[in-house]
Short mmCIF file of C-alpha atoms and ligand atoms in Angstrom, two decimals:
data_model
loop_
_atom_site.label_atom_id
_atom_site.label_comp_id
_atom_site.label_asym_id
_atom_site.label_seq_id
_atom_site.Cartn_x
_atom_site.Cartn_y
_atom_site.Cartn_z
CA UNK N 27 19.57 -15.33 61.53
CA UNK N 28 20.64 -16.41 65.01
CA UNK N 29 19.08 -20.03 64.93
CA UNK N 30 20.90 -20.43 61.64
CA UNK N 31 24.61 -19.52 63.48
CA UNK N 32 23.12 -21.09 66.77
CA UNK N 33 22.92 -24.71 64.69
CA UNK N 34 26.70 -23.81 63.06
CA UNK N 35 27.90 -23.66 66.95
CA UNK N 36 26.57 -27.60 66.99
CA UNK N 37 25.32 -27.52 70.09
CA UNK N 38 21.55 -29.16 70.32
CA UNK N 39 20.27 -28.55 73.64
CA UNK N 40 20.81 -25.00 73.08
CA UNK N 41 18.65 -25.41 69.08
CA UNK N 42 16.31 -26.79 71.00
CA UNK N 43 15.41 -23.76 73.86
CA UNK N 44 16.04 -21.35 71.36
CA UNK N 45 13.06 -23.20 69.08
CA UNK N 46 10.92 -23.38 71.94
CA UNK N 47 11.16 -19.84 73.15
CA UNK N 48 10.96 -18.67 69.18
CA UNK N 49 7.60 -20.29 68.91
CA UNK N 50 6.56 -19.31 72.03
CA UNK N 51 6.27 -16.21 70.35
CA UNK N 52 4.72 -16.99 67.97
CA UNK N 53 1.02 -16.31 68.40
CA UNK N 54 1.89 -13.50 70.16
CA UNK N 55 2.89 -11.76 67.03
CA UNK N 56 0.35 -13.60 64.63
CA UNK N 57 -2.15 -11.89 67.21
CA UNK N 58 -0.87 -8.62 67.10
CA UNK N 59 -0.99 -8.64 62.87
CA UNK N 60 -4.52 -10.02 63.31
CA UNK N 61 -5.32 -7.10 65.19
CA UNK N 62 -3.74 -4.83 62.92
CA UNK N 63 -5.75 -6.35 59.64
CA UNK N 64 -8.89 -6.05 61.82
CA UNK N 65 -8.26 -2.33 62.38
CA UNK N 66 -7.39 -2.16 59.09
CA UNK N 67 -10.56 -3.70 57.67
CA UNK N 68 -12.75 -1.75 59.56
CA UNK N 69 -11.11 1.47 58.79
CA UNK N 70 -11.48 0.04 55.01
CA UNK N 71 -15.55 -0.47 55.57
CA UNK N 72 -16.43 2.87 57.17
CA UNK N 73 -14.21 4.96 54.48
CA UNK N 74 -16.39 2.98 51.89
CA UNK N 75 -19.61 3.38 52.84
CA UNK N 76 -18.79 7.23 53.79
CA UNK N 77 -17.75 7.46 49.85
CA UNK N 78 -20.56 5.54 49.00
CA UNK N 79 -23.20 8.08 50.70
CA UNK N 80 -21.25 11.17 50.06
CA UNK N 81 -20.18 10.68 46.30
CA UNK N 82 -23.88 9.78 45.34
CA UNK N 83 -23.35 6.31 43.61
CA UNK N 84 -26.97 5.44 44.27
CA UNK N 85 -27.08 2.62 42.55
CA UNK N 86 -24.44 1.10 44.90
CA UNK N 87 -25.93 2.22 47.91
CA UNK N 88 -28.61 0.76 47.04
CA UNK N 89 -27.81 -3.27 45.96
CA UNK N 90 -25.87 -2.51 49.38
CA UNK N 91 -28.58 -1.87 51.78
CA UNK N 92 -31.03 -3.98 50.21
CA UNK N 93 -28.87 -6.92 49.82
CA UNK N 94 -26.57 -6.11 52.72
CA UNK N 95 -23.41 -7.19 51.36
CA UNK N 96 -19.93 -5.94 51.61
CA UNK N 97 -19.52 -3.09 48.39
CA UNK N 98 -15.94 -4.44 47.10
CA UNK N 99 -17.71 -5.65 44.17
CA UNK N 100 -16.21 -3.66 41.12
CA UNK N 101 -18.39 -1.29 39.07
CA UNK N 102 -19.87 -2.82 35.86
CA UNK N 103 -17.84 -1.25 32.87
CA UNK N 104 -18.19 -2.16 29.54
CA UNK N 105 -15.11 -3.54 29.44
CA UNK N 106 -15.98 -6.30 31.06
CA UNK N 107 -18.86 -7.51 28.80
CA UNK N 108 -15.96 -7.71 25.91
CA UNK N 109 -13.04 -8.79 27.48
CA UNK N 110 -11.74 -12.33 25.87
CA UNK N 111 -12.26 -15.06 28.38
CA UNK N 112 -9.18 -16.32 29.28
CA UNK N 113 -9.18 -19.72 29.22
CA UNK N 114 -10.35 -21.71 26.27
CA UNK N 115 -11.67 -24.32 28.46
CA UNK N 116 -15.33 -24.54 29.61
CA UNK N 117 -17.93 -27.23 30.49
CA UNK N 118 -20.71 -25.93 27.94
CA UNK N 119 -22.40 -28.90 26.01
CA UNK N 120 -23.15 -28.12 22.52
CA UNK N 121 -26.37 -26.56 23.08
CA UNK N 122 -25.11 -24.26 26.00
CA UNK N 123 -22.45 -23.09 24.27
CA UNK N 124 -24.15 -22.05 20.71
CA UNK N 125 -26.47 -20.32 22.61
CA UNK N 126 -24.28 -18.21 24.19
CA UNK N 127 -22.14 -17.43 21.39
CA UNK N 128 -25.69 -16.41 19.07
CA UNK N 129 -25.53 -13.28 21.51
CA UNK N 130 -24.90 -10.16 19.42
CA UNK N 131 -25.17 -6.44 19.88
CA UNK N 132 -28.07 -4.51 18.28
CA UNK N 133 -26.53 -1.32 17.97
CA UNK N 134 -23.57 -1.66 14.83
CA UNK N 135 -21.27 1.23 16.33
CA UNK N 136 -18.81 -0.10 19.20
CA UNK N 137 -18.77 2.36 21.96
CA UNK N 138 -14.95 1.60 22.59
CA UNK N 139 -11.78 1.04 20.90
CA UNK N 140 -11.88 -2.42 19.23
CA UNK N 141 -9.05 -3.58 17.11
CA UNK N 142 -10.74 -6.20 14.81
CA UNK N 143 -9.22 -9.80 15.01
CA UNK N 144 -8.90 -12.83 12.70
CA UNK N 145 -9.73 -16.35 14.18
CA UNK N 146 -7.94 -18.75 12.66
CA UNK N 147 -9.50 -22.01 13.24
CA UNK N 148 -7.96 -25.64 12.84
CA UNK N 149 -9.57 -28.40 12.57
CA UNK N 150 -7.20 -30.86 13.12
CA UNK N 151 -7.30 -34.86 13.80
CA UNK N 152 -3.96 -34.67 16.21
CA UNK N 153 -1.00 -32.71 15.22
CA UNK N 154 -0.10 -29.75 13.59
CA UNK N 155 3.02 -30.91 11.86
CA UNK N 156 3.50 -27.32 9.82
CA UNK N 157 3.18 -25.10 13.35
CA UNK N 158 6.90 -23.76 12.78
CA UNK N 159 5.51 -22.08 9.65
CA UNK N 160 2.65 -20.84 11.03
CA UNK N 161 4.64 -19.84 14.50
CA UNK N 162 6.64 -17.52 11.77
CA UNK N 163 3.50 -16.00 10.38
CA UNK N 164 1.73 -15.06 13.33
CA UNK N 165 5.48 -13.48 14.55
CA UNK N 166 4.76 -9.82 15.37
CA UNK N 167 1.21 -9.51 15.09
CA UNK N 168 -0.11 -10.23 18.60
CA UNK N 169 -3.29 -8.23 18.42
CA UNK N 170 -4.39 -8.94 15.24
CA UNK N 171 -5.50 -12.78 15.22
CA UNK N 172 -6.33 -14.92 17.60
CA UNK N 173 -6.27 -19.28 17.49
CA UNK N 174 -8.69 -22.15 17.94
CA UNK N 175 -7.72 -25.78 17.40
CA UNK N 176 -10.15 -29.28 17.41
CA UNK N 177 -8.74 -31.70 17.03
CA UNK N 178 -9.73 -35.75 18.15
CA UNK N 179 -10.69 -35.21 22.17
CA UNK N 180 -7.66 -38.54 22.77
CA UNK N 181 -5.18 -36.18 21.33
CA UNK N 182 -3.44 -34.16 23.50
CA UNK N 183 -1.39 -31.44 22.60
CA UNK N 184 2.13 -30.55 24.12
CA UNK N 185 3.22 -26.89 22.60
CA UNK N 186 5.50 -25.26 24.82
CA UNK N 187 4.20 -21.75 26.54
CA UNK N 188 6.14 -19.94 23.82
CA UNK N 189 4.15 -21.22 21.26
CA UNK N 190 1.43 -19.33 19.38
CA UNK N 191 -0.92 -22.46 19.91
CA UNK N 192 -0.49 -23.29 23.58
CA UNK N 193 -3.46 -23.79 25.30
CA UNK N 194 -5.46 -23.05 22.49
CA UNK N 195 -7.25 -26.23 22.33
CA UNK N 196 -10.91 -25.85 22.71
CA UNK N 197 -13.20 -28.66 24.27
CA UNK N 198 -13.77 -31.34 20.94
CA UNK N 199 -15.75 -34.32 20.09
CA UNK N 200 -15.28 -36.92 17.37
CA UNK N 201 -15.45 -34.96 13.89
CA UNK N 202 -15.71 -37.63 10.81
CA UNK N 203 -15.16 -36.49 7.09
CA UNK N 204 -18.70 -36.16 5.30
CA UNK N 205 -20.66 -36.43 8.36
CA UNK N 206 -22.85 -34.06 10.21
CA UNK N 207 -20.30 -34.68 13.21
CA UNK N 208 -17.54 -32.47 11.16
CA UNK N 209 -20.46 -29.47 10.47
CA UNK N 210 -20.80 -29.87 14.28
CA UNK N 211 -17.28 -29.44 14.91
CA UNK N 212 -16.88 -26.63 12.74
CA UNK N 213 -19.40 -24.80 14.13
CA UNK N 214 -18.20 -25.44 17.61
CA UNK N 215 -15.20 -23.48 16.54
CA UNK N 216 -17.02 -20.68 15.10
CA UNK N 217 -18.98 -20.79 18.75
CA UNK N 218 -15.28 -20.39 20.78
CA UNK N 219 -14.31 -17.50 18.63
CA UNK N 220 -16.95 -15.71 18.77
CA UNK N 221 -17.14 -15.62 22.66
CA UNK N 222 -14.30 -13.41 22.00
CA UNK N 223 -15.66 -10.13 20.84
CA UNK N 224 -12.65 -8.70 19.21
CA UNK N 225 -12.90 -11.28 16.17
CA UNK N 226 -14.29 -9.89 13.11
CA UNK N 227 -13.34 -12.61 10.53
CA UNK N 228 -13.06 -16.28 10.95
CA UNK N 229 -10.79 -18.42 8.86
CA UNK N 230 -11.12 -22.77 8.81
CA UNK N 231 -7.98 -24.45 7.70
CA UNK N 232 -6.46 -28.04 8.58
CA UNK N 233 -3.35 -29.28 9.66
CA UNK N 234 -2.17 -29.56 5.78
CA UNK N 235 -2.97 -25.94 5.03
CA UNK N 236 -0.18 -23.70 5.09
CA UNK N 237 -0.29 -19.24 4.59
CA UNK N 238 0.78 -17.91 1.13
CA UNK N 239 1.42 -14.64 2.00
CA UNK N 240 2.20 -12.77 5.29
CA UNK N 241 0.28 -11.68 7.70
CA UNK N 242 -0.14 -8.11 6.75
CA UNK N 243 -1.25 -8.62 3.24
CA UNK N 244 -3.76 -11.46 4.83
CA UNK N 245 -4.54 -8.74 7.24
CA UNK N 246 -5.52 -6.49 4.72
CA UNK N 247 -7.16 -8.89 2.08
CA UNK N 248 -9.73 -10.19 4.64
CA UNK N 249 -10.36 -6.98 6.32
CA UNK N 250 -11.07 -5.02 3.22
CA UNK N 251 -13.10 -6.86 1.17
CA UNK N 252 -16.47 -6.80 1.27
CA UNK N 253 -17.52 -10.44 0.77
CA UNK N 254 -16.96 -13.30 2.80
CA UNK N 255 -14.79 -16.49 0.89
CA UNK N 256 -17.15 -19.21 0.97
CA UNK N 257 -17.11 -21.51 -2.08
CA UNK N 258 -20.39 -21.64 -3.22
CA UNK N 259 -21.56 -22.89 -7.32
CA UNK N 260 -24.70 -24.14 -8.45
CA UNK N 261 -23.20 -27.66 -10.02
CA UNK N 262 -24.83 -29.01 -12.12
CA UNK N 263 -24.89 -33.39 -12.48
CA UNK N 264 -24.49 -36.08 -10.04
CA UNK N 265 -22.05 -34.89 -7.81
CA UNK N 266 -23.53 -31.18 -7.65
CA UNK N 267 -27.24 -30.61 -8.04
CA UNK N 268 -27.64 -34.63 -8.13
CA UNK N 269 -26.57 -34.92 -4.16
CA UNK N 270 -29.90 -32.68 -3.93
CA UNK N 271 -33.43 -34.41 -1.97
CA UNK N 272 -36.71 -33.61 -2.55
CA UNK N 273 -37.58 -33.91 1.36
CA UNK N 274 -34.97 -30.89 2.13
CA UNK N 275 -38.15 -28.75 0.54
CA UNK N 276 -39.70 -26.17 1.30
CA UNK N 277 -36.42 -25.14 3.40
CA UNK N 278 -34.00 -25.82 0.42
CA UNK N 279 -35.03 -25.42 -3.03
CA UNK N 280 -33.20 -27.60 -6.30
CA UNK N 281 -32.09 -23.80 -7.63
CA UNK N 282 -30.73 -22.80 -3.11
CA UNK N 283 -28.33 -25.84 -3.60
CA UNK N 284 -24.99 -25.27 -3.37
CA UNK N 285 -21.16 -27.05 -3.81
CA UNK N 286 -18.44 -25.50 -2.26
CA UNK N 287 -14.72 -25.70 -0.49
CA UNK N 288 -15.20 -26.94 3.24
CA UNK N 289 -12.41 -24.19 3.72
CA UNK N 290 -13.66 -21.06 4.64
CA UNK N 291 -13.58 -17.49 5.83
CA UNK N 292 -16.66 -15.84 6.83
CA UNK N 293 -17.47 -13.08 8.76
CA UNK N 294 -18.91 -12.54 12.34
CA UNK N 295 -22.16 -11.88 10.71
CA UNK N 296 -21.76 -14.91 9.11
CA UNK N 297 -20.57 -16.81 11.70
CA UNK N 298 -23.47 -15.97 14.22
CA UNK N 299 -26.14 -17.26 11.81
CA UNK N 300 -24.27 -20.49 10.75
CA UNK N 301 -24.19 -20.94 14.49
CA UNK N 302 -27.57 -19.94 15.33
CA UNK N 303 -29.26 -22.24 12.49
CA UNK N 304 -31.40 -24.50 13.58
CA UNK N 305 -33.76 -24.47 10.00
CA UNK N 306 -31.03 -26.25 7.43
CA UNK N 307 -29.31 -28.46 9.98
CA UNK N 308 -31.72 -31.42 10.45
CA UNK N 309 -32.70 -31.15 6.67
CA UNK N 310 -29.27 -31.49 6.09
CA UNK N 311 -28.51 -34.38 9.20
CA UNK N 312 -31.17 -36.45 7.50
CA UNK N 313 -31.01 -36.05 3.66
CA UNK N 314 -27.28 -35.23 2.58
CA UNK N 315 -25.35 -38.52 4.18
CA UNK N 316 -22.91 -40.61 2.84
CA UNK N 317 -21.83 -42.05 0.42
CA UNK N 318 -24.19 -39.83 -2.09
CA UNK N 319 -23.71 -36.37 -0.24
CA UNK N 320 -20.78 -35.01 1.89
CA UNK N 321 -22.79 -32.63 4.21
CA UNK N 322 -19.59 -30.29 4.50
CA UNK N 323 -19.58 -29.39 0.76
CA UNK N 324 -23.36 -27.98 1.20
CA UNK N 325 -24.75 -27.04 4.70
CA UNK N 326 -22.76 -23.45 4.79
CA UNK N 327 -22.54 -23.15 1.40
CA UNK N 328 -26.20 -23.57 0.68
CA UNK N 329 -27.75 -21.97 3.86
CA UNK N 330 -25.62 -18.79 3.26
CA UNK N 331 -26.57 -18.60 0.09
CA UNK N 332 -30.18 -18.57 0.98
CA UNK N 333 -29.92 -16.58 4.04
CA UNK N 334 -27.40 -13.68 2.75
CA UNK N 335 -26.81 -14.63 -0.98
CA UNK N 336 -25.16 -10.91 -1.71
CA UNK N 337 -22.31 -11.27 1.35
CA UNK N 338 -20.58 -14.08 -0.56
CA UNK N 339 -17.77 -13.97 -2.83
CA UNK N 340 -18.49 -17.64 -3.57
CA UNK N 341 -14.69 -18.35 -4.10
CA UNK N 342 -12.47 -19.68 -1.25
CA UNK N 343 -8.81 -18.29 -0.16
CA UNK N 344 -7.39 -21.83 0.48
CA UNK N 345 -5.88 -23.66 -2.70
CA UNK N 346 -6.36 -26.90 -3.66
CA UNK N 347 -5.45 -28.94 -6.68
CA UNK N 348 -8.36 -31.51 -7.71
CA UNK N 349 -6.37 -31.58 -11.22
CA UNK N 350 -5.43 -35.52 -10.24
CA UNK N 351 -8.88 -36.59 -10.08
CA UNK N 352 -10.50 -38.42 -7.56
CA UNK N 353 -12.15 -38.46 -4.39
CA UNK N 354 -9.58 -36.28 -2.61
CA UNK N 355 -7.01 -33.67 -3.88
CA UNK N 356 -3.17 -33.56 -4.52
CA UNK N 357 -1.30 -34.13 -1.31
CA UNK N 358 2.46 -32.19 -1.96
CA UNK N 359 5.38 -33.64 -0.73
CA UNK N 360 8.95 -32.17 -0.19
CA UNK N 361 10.01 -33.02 -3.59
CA UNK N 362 7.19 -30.71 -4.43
CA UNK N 363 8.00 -27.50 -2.87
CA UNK N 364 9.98 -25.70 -5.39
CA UNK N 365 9.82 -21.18 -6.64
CA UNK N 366 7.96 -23.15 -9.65
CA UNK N 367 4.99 -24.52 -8.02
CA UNK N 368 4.03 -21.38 -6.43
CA UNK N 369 4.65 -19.62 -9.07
CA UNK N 370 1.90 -21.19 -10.18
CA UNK N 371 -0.68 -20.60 -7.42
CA UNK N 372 1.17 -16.92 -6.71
CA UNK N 373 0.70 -15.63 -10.07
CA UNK N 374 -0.93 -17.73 -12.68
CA UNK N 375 -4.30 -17.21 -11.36
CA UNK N 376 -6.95 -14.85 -11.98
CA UNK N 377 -10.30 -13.95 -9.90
CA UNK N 378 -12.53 -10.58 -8.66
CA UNK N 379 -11.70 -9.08 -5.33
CA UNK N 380 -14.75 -6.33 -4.62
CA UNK N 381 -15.62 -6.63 -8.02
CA UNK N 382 -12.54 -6.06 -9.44
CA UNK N 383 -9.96 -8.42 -11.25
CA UNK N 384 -6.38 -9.44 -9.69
CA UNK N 385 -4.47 -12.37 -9.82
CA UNK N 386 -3.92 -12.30 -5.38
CA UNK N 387 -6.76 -15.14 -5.37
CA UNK N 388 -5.20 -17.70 -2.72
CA UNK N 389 -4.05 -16.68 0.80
CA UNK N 390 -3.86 -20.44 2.02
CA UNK N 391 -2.96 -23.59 0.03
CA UNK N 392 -3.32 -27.27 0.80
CA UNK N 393 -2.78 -30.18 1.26
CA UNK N 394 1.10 -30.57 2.30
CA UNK N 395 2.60 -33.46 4.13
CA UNK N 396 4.25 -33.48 7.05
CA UNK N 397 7.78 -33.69 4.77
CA UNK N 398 6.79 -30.74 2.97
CA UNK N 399 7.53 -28.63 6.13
CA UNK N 400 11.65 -28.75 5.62
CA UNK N 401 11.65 -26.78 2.21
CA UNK N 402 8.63 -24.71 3.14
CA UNK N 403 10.79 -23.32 5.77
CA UNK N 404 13.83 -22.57 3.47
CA UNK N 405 11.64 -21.19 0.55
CA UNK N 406 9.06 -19.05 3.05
CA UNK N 407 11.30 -15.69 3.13
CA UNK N 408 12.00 -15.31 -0.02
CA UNK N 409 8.64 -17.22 -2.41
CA UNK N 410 5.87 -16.36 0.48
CA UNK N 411 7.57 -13.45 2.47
CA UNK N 412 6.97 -15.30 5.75
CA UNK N 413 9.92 -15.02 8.38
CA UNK N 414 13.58 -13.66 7.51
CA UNK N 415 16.54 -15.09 5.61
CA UNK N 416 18.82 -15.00 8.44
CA UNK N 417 19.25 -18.65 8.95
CA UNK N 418 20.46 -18.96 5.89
C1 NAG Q 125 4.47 -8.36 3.47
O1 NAG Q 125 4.69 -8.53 2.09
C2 NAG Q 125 4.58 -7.33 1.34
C3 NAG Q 125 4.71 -7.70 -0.13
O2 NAG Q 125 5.64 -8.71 -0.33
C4 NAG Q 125 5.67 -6.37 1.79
O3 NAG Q 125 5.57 -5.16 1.07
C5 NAG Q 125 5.50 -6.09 3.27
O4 NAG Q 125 6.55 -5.28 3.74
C6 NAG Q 125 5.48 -7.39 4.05
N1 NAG Q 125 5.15 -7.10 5.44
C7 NAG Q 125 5.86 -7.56 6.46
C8 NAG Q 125 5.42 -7.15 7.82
O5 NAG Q 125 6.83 -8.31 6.30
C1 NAG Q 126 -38.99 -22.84 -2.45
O1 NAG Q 126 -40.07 -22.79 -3.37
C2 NAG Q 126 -41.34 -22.58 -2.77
C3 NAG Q 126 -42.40 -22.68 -3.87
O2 NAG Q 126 -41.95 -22.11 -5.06
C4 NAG Q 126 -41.35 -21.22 -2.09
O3 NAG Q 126 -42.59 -21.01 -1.46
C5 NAG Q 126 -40.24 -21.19 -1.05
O4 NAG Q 126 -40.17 -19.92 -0.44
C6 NAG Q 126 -38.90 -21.54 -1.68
N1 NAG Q 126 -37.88 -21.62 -0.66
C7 NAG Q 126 -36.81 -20.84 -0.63
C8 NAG Q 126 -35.86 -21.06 0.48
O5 NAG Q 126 -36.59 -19.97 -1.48
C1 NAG Q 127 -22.61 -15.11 -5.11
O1 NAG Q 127 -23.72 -15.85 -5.52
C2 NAG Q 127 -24.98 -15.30 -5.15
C3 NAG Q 127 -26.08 -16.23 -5.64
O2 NAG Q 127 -25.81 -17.54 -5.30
C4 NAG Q 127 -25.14 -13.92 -5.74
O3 NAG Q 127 -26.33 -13.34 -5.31
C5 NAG Q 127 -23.96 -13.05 -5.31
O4 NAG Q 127 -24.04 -11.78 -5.93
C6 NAG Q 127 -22.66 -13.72 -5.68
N1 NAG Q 127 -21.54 -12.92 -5.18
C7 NAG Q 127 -20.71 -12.22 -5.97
C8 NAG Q 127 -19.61 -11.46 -5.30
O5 NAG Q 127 -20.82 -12.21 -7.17
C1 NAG Q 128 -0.36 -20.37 -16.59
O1 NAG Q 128 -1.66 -20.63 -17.12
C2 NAG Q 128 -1.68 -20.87 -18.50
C3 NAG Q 128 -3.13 -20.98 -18.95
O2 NAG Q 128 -3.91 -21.61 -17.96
C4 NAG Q 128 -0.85 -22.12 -18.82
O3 NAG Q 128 -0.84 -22.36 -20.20
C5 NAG Q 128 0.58 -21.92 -18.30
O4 NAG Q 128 1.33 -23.11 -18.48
C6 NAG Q 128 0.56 -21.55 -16.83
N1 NAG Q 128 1.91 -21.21 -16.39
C7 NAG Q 128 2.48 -21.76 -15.31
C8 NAG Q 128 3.84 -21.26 -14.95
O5 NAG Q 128 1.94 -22.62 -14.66
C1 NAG Q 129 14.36 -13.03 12.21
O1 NAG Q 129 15.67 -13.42 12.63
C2 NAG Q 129 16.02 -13.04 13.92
C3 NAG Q 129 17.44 -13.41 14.20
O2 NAG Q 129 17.66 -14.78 13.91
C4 NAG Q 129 15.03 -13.68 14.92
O3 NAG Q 129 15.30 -13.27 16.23
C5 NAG Q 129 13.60 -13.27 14.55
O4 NAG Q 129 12.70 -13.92 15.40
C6 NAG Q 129 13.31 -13.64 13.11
N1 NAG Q 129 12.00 -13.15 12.71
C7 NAG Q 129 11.06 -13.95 12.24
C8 NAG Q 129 9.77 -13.27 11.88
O5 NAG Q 129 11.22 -15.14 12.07
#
């Protein structure tokens, strides 16, 4: 206050004694809070260790005397052994990190309140051009998912704070389609979500994917059924049983191997062991590489399938039209988005859910362009029930 209407009077020489004598005074008050902190502190210790020896927390007492150190560590609750680590970022190599994430409890029955999670997981190359969509889906249902994205390690990704995928990046490497270095990838994104307790089920999709439904009937589909959606078939010819090796025996036998969707949900069950494998994956690395086997349409798919053959519904969620022939599937455009074409994947279907017939087979569809996004936005409300009309 008075050095501020001291400098309005303009005159300097006056500033300047008032400066000095302020600072002069300085220490003497930074000495006198010192002082007070020090009292303070000390006050602090002896109440501790009197609550220490009086309440009986032996344990305490004793890390303290034997180790001598100050007791502000914080008691070990088992919240702490569950509590999602927040940051995505870490400097775990491959190895470090799988290892971890294979921990898992022995005893089935959570002794606290845990609200299961989804993990959606995209594996990406760069951007995610339908995020608004998704950004709608996720609207509202905070504790109920939680997101991983790889994508190429030069890409880096700008998402505002407000979005559902900032800072949800996790540490990536080079992931090429058909090679072991995609497997590797996907499995480093099963490894991130499960460091986070809370997820239950974990879902793979791409940037082209988009949801078909919203989140509470995706909520409900996944958490209620009692197989995991990994697309698993026993194909028979070249591009099925025919991508099958003789040296992947006695690990993997001609009637184990397996086809399937590299779009996936699986469980955390699931998820641990595809992480934890380290029987299938060289067989695999060596014998199914390009261009006569695409290691992503066989390592899950068959290893699960030996490993824990009655947990599969050997059907994916994700749609995708191979009707066009050819190496890859139908990419849809905006001039494809009309109530008629998911009419088609909405209702004209027909599979088993726990055993049981429906025609809800598909709760993700792909592959869109990025020019697909416009009239998936308009059509979402009403065909998908994803968002609200009101910008209309
Ligand atoms: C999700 O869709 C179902 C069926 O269309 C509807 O009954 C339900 O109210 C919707 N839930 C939300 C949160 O919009
Ligand atoms: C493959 O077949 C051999 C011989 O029949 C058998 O010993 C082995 O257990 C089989 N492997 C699997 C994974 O079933
Ligand atoms: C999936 O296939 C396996 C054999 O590959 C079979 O044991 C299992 O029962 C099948 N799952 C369902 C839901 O039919
Ligand atoms: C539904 O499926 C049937 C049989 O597969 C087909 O004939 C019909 O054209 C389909 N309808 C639509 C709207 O796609
Ligand atoms: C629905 O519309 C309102 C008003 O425009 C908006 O604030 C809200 O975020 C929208 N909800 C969703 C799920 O998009």
């Amino acid at each position: 206050m008075l050095p501020t209407r001291l400098e309005e009077g303009k005159d300097p020489a006056a500033i300047a004694t008032l400066r000095v004598t302020h600072s002069r005074q300085y220490p003497l008050r930074l000495l006198q809070f010192f002082l007070l902190f020090l009292i303070i502190g000390i006050a602090g210790s002896f109440l501790s260790m009197y609550m220490v020896r009086h309440f009986g927390i032996h344990n305490v007492a004793f890390v303290q005397s034997s180790s001598r150190k100050p007791c502000f560590q914080r008691p070990a609750v088992v919240e702490n052994w569950f509590k999602a680590p927040s940051s995505l970022l870490h400097s775990m190599n491959d190895a470090e990190l799988f290892w971890r994430a294979s921990f898992s409890p022995r005893i089935q029955s959570y002794p606290f309140k845990r609200t299961p999670k989804i993990a959606f997981m995209f594996l990406t190359k760069g951007p995610l051009p339908m995020a608004p969509l998704w950004e709608r889906f996720f609207k509202g249902h905070e504790k109920l998912y939680s997101i991983y994205v790889h994508s190429l390690p030069s890409y880096n990704a700008d998402f505002p704070p407000s979005s559902v995928f900032y800072r949800r990046q996790i540490p990536s490497q080079v992931a090429e389609w058909g090679m072991m270095s995609m497997c590797d990838a996907e499995r480093r994104l099963l490894a991130n979500a499960l460091l986070d307790i809370s997820n239950e089920w974990f879902v793979l999709l791409s940037e082209a994917c988009i949801p078909l439904h919203n989140f509470s009937i995706v909520y409900r589909y996944l958490s209620r059924s009692r197989y995991s959606f990994m697309g698993a078939f026993d194909e028979p010819g070249p591009y099925g049983r025919g991508r099958y090796e003789e040296n992947m025996k006695p690990e993997i036998n001609l009637s184990d191997w397996r086809k399937g969707s590299q779009w996936f949900e699986i469980n955390r069950e699931l998820a641990v062991r595809v992480v934890e494998d380290s029987t299938y994956y060289p067989k695999l690395r060596d014998f199914c590489v390009p261009h006569k086997c695409y290691v992503d349409e066989h390592y899950f798919q068959t290893m699960l399938t030996i490993n824990t053959p009655q947990l599969l519904a050997n059907r994916s969620v994700t749609y995708v039209d191979w009707s066009r022939g050819g190496a890859h599937p139908a990419t849809f455009g905006k001039n494809d988005i009309k109530e008629e074409f998911f009419k088609k994947i909405l209702q004209n279907q027909t599979c088993l859910y726990n055993n049981q017939p429906t025609s809800l087979c598909f709760l993700f569809a792909r592959k869109f362009a990025p020019n697909a996004l416009g009239p998936l936005l308009d059509l979402a409300p009403k065909v998908l029930g994803i968002g609200n009309s009101s910008h209309f």
